[in-house]
CSV table of C-alpha atoms and ligand atoms in Angstrom, one decimal:
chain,number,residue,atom,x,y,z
A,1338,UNK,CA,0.0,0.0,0.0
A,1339,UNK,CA,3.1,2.7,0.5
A,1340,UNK,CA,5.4,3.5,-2.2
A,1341,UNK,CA,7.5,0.5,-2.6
A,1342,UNK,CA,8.9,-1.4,-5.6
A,1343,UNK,CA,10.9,-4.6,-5.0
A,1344,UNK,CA,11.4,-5.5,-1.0
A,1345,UNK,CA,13.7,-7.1,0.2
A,1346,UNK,CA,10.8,-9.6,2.0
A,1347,UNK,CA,9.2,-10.4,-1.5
A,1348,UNK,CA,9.5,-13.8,-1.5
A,1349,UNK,CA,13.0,-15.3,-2.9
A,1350,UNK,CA,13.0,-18.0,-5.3
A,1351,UNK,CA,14.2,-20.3,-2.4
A,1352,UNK,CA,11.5,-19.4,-0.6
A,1353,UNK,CA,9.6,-20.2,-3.4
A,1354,UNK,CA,7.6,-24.2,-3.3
A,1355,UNK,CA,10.0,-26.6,-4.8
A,1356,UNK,CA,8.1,-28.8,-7.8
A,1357,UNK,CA,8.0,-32.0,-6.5
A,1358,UNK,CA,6.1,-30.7,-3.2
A,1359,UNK,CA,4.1,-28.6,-5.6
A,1360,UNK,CA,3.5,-32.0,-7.9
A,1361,UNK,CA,3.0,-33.7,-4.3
A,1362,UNK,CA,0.4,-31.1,-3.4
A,1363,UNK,CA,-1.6,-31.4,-6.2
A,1364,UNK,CA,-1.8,-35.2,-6.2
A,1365,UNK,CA,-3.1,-34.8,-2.7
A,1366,UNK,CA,-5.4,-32.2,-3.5
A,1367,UNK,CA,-6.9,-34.8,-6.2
A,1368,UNK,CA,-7.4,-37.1,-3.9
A,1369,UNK,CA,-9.0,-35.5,-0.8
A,1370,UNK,CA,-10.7,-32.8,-2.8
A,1371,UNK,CA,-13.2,-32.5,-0.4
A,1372,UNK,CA,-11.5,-33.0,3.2
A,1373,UNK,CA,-8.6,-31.4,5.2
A,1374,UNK,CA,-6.6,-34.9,5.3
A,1375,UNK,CA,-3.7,-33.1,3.5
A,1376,UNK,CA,-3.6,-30.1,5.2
A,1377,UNK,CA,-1.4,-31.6,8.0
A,1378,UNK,CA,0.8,-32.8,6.0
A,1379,UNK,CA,1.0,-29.3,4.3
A,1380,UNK,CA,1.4,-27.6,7.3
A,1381,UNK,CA,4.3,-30.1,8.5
A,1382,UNK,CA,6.6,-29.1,5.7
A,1383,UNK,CA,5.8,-25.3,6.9
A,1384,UNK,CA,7.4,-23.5,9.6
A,1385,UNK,CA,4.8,-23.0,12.3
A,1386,UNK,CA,3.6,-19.2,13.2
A,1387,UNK,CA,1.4,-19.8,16.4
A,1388,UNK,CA,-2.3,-20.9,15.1
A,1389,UNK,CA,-1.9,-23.9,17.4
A,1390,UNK,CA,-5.8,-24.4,17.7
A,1391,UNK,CA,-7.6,-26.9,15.6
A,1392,UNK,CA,-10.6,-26.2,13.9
A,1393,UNK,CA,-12.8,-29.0,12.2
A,1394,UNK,CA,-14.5,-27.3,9.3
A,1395,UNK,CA,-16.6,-29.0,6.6
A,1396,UNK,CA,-15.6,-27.7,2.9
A,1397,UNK,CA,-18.2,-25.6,1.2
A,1398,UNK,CA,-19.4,-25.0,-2.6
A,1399,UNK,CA,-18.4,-21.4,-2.2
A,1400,UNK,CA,-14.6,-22.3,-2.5
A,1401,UNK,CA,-12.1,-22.2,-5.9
A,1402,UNK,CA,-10.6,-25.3,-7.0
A,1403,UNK,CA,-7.2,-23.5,-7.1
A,1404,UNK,CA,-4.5,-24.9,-5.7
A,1405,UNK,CA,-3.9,-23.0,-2.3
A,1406,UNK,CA,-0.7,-21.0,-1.7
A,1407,UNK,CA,1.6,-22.9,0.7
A,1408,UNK,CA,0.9,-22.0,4.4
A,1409,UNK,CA,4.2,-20.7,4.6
A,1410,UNK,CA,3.8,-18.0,2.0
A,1411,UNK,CA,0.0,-17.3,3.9
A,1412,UNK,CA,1.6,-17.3,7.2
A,1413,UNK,CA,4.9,-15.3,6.1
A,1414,UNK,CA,4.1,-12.6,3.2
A,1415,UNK,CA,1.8,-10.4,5.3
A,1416,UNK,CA,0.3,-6.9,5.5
A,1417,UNK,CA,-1.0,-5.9,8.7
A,1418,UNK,CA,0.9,-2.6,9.6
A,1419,UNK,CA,0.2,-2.4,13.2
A,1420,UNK,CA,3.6,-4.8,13.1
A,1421,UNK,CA,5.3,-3.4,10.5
A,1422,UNK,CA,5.4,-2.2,7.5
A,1423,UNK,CA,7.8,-5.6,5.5
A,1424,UNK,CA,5.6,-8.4,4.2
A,1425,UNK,CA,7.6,-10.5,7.0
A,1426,UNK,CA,7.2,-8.0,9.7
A,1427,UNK,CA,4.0,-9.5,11.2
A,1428,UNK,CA,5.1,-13.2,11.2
A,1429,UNK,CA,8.2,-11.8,13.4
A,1430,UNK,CA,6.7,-9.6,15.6
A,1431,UNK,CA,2.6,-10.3,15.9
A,1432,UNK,CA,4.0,-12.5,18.4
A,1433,UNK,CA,3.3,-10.0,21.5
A,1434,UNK,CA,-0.7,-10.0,20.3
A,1435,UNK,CA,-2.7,-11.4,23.3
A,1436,UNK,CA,-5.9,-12.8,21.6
A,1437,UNK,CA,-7.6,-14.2,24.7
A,1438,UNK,CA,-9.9,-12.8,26.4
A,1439,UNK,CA,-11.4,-11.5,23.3
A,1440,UNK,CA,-14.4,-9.8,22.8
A,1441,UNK,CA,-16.3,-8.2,19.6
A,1442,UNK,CA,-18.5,-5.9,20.6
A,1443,UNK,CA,-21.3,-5.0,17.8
A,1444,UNK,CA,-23.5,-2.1,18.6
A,1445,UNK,CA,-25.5,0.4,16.8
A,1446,UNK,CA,-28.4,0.3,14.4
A,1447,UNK,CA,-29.7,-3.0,15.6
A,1448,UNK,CA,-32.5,-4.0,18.2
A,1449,UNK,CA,-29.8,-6.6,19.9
A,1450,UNK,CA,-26.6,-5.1,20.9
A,1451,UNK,CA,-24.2,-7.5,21.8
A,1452,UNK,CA,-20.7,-8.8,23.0
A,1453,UNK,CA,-19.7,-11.9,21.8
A,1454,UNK,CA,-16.6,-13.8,23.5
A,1455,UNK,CA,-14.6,-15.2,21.4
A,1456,UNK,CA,-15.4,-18.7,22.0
A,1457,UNK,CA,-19.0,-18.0,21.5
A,1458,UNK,CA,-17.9,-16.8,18.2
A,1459,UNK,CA,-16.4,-19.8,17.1
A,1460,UNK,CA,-19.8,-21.7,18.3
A,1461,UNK,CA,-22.3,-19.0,16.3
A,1462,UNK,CA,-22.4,-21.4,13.1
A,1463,UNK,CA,-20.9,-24.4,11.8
A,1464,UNK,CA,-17.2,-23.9,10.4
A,1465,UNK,CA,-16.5,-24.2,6.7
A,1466,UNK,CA,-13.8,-24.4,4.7
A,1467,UNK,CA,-13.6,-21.5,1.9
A,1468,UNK,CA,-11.0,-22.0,-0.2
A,1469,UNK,CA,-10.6,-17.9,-2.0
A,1470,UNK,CA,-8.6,-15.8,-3.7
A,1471,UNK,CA,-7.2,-13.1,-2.5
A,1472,UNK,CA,-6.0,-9.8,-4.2
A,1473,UNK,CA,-4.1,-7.2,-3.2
A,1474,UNK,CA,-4.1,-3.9,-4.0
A,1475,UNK,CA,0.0,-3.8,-4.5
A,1476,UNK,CA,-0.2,-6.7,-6.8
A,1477,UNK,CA,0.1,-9.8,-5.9
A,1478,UNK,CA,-2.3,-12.7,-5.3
A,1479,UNK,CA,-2.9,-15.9,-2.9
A,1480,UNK,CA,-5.3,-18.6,-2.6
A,1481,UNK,CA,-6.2,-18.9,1.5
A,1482,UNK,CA,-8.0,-22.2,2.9
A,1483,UNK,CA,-10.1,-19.8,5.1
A,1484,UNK,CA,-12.0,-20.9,8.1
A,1485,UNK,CA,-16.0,-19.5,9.2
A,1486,UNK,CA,-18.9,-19.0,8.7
A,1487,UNK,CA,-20.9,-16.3,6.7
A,1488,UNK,CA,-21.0,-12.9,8.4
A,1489,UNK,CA,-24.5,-12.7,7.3
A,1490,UNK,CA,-25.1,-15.8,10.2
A,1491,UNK,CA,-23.7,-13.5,12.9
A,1492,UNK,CA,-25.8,-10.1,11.0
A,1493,UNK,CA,-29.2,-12.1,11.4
A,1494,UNK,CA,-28.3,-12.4,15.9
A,1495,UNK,CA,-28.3,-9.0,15.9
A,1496,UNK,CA,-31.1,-7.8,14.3
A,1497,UNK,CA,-30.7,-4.5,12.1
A,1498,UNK,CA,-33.0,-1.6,12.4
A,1499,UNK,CA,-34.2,0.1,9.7
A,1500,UNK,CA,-31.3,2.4,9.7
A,1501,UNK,CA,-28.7,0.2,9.1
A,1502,UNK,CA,-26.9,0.6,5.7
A,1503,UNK,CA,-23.1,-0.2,6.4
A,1504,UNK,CA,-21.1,-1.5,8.4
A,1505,UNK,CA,-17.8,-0.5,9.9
A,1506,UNK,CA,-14.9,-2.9,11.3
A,1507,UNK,CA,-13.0,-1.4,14.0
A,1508,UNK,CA,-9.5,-3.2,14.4
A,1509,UNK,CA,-7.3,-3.7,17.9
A,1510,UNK,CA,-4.8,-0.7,18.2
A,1511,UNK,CA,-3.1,-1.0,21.4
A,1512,UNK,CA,0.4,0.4,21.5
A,1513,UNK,CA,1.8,-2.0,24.3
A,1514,UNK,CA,1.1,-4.9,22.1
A,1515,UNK,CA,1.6,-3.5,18.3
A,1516,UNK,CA,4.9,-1.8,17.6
A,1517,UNK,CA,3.3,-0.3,14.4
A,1518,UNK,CA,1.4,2.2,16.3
A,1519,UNK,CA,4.1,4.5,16.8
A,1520,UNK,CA,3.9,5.3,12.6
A,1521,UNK,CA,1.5,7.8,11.4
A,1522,UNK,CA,1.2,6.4,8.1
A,1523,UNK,CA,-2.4,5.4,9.1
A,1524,UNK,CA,-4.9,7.0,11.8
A,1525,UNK,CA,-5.2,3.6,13.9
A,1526,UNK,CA,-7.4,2.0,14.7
A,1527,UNK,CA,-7.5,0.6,11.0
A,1528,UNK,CA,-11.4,0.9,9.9
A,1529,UNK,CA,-13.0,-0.4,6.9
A,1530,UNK,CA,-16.5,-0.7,6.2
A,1531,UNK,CA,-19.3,-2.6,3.9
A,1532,UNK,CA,-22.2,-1.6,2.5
A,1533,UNK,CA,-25.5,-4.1,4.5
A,1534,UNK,CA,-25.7,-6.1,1.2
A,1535,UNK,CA,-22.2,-6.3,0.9
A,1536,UNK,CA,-21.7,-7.6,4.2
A,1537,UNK,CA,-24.5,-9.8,4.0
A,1538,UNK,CA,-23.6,-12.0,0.9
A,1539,UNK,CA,-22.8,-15.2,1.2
A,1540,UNK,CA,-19.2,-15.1,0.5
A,1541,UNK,CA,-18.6,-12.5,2.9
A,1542,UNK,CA,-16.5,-14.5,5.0
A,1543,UNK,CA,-16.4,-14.1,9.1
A,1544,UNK,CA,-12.9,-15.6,10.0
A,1545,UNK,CA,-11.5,-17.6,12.9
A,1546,UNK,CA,-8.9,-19.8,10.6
A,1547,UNK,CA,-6.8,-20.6,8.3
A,1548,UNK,CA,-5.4,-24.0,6.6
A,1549,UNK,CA,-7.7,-25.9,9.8
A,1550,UNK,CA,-6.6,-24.3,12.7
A,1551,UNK,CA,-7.0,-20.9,14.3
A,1552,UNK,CA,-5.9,-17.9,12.5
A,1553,UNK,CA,-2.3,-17.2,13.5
A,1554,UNK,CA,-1.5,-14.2,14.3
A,1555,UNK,CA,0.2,-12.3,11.3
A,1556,UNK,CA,-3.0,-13.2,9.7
A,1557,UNK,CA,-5.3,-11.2,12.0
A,1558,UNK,CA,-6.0,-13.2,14.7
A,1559,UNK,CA,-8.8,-14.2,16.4
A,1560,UNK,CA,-11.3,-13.0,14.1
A,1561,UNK,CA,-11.3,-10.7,10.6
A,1562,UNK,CA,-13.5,-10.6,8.0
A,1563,UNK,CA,-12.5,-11.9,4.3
A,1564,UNK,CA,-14.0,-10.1,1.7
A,1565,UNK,CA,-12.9,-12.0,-1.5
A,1566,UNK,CA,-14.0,-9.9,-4.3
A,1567,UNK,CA,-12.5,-6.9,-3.2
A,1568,UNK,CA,-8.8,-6.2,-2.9
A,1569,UNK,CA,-6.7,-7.4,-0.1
A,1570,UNK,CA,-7.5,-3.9,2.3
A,1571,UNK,CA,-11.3,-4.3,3.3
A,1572,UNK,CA,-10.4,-7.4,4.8
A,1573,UNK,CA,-9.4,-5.8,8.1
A,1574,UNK,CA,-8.3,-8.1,11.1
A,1575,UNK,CA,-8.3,-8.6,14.8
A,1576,UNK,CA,-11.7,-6.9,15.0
A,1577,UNK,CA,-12.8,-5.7,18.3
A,1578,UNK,CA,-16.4,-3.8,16.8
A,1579,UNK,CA,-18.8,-3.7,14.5
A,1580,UNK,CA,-20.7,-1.0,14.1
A,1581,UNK,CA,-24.1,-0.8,12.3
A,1582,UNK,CA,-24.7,2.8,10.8
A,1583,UNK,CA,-26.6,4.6,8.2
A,1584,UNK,CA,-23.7,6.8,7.0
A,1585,UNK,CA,-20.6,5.5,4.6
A,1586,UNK,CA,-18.2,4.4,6.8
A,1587,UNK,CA,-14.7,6.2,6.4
A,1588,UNK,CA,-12.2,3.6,6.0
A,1589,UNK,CA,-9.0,3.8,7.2
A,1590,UNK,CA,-6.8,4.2,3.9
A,1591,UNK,CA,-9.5,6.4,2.2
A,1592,UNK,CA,-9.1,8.6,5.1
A,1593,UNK,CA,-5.5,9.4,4.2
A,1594,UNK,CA,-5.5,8.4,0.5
A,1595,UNK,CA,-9.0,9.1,-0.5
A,1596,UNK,CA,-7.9,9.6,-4.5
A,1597,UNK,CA,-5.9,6.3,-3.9
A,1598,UNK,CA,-8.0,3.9,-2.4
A,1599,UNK,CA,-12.2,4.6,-2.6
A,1600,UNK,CA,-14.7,2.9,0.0
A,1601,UNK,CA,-16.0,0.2,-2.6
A,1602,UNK,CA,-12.6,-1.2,-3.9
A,1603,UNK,CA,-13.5,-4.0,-5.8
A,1604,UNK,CA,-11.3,-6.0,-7.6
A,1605,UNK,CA,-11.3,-4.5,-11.1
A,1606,UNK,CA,-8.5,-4.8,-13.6
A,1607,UNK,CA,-10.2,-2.0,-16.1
A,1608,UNK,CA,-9.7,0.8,-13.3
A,1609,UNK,CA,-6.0,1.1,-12.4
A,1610,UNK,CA,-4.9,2.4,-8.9
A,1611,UNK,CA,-2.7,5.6,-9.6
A,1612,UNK,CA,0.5,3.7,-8.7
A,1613,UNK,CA,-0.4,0.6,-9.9
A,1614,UNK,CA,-1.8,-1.4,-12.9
A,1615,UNK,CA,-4.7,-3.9,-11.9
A,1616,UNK,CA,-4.8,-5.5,-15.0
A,1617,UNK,CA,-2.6,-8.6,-13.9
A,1618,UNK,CA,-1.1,-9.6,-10.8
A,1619,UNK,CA,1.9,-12.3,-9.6
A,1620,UNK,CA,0.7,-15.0,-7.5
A,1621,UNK,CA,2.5,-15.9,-4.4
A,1622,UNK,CA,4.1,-19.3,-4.6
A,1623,UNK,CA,4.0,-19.7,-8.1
A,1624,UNK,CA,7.1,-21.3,-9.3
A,1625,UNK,CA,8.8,-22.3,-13.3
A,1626,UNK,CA,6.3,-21.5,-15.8
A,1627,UNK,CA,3.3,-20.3,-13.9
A,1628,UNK,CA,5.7,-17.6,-12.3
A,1629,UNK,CA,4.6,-15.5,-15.2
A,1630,UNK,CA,2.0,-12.6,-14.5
A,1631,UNK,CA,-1.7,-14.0,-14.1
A,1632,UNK,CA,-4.5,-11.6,-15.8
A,1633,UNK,CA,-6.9,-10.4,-12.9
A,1634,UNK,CA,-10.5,-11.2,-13.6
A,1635,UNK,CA,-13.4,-8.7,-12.7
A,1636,UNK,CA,-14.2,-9.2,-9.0
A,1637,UNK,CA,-11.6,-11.3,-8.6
A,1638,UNK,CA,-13.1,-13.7,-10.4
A,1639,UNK,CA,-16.6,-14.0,-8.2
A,1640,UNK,CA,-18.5,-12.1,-10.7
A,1641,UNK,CA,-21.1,-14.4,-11.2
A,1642,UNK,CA,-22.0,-14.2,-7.2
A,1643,UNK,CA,-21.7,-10.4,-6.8
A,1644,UNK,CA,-22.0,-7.8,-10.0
A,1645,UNK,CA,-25.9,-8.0,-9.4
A,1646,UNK,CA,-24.7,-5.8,-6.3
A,1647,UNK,CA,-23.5,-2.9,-8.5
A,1648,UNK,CA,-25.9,-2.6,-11.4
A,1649,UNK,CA,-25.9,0.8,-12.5
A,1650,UNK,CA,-23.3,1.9,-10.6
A,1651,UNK,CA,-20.2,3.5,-12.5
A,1652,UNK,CA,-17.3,1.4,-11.5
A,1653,UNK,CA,-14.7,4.1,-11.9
A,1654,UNK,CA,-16.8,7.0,-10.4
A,1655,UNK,CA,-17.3,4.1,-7.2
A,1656,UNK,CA,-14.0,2.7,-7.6
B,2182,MTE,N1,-6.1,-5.3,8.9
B,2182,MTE,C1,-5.4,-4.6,9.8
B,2182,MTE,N2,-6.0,-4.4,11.0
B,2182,MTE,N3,-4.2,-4.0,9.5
B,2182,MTE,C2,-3.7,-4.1,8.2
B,2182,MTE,O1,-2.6,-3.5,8.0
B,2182,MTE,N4,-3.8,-5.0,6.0
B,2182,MTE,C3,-4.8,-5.3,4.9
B,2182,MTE,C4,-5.8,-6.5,5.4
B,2182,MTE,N5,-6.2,-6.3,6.7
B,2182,MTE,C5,-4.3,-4.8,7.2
B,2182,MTE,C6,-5.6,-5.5,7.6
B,2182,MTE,C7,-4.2,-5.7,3.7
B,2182,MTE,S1,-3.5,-4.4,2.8
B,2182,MTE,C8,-4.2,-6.9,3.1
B,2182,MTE,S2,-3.6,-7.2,1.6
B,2182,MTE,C9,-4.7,-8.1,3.9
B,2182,MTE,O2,-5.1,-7.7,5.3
B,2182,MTE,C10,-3.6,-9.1,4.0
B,2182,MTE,O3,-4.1,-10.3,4.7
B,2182,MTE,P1,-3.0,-11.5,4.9
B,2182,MTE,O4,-1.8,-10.9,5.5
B,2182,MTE,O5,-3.7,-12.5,5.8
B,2182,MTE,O6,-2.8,-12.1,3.5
């Protein structure tokens, strides 16, 4: 998201899967292409990052058939500035996040305001497996074996008055436990927001894992949202509210960007950012000939499930 060309955390091609755990991945991916009996494996040839609670999800129609970026990239090529600002910042230093006790308080327009511990979050619905894709706005892509539920399950508890039209995801910022804090590159705590309908489609994804155990922590633990038609940045993580409100939410990087990155943000390779071409992107963990430049498709590929949400809307104006 700031001015950056090569880092010297993008991935290196050591780093990068060798092809005979790629070919082995794939095999197993054949064969259990509806259960998690590979994932241990998977994870066993990854260095571990601190998502040490098992989660038994059951796999969902909702999820691509794309082979999933090795849990070491997931869990290693990060953005969540409130530990630093290199893509392997957070998997160094998210360490010091405490995520119990944990609470999400969600208040506002609805008749039943409520606090949900974290456990009680994990409880709301019955835990699937989404397997998405996941754009960012620099560039680059992944394919995450998400774990939840439909944020929609946890919108119905609530109840939403009349009034409600958005909804806005307030992050942790606590400055004893995120170093990132000190930079005023963003106004913390890092908001984003949906529109109702937005938040309310199925694929908007409430998040409590990754790859079939608890999110670690680089990766927003214990609970985000995954939003996986729009780029990498409305996906905020380690929520602590959400708000229900009639106005637009103002989101974090629109806040101090707002000709860079605009509320909606949807994946669009027609409407560049100002620093960067969308039209393609380079997928994380791609090795030999699939290292080559991928083109990004409209919504990031989810078209089909959510353009009905924009008809009529001009896509550059309410970009
Ligand atoms: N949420 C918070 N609280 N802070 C952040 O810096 N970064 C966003 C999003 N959510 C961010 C955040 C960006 S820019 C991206 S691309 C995704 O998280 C990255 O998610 P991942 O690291 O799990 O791939």
């Amino acid at each position: 998201m700031l001015v950056r060309t090569r880092s010297a955390s993008d991935p290196q091609a050591s780093e990068i899967t060798p092809r005979h755990l790629f070919d082995q991945r794939r095999r197993l991916l054949a064969a259990a292409a509806t259960g998690l009996a590979w994932w241990p494996a998977q994870r066993a040839l990854a260095q571990r990052q601190g998502g040490e609670q098992k989660l038994a999800a059951r796999p969902s129609s909702l999820s691509t058939t794309e082979t999933p970026t090795p849990y070491k990239d997931v869990t290693t090529y990060n953005n969540f500035y409130e530990f630093g600002f290199d893509k392997d910042d957070p998997a160094k230093y998210a360490h010091t996040l405490k995520v119990r006790p944990w609470t999400v308080e969600v208040e506002g327009e609805v008749r039943k305001p409520k606090v949900f511990d974290i456990e009680e979050l994990l409880k709301l619905a019955p835990l699937e497996e989404r397997v998405y894709r996941l754009r960012c706005v620099e560039g680059w892509s992944m394919v995450v074996p998400w774990v939840g539920y439909s944020l929609s399950e946890l919108i119905r508890k609530v109840e939403p008055t009349g009034n409600a039209k958005y909804i806005e995801f307030v992050t942790l910022a606590d400055k004893a436990q995120m170093p990132g804090l000190s930079s005023s590159v963003l106004a913390w705590p890092y908001v984003e927001g949906l529109r109702l309908d937005e938040a309310n489609h199925p694929l908007t994804l409430l998040t409590l894992g990754l790859y079939g155990e608890a999110l670690p922590k680089q990766n927003g633990a214990p609970v985000r949202v995954v939003v996986p038609w729009k780029y990498g940045f409305k996906s905020g993580k380690s929520i602590v509210r959400i708000r229900f409100v009639e106005k637009q939410p103002v989101s974090s990087w629109t806040r101090v960007l707002p000709h860079e990155y605009g509320f909606y943000s949807n994946v669009n390779p027609k409407v560049d950012h100002p620093r960067w071409s969308q039209a393609t992107e380079r997928r994380i963990g791609d090795s030999g000939f699939l290292q080559r430049k991928r083109e990004t498709l409209m919504f990031n590929g989810y078209a089909d499930q959510v353009a009905s949400l924009y008809a009529g809307m001009d896509l550059r104006k309410f970009f």
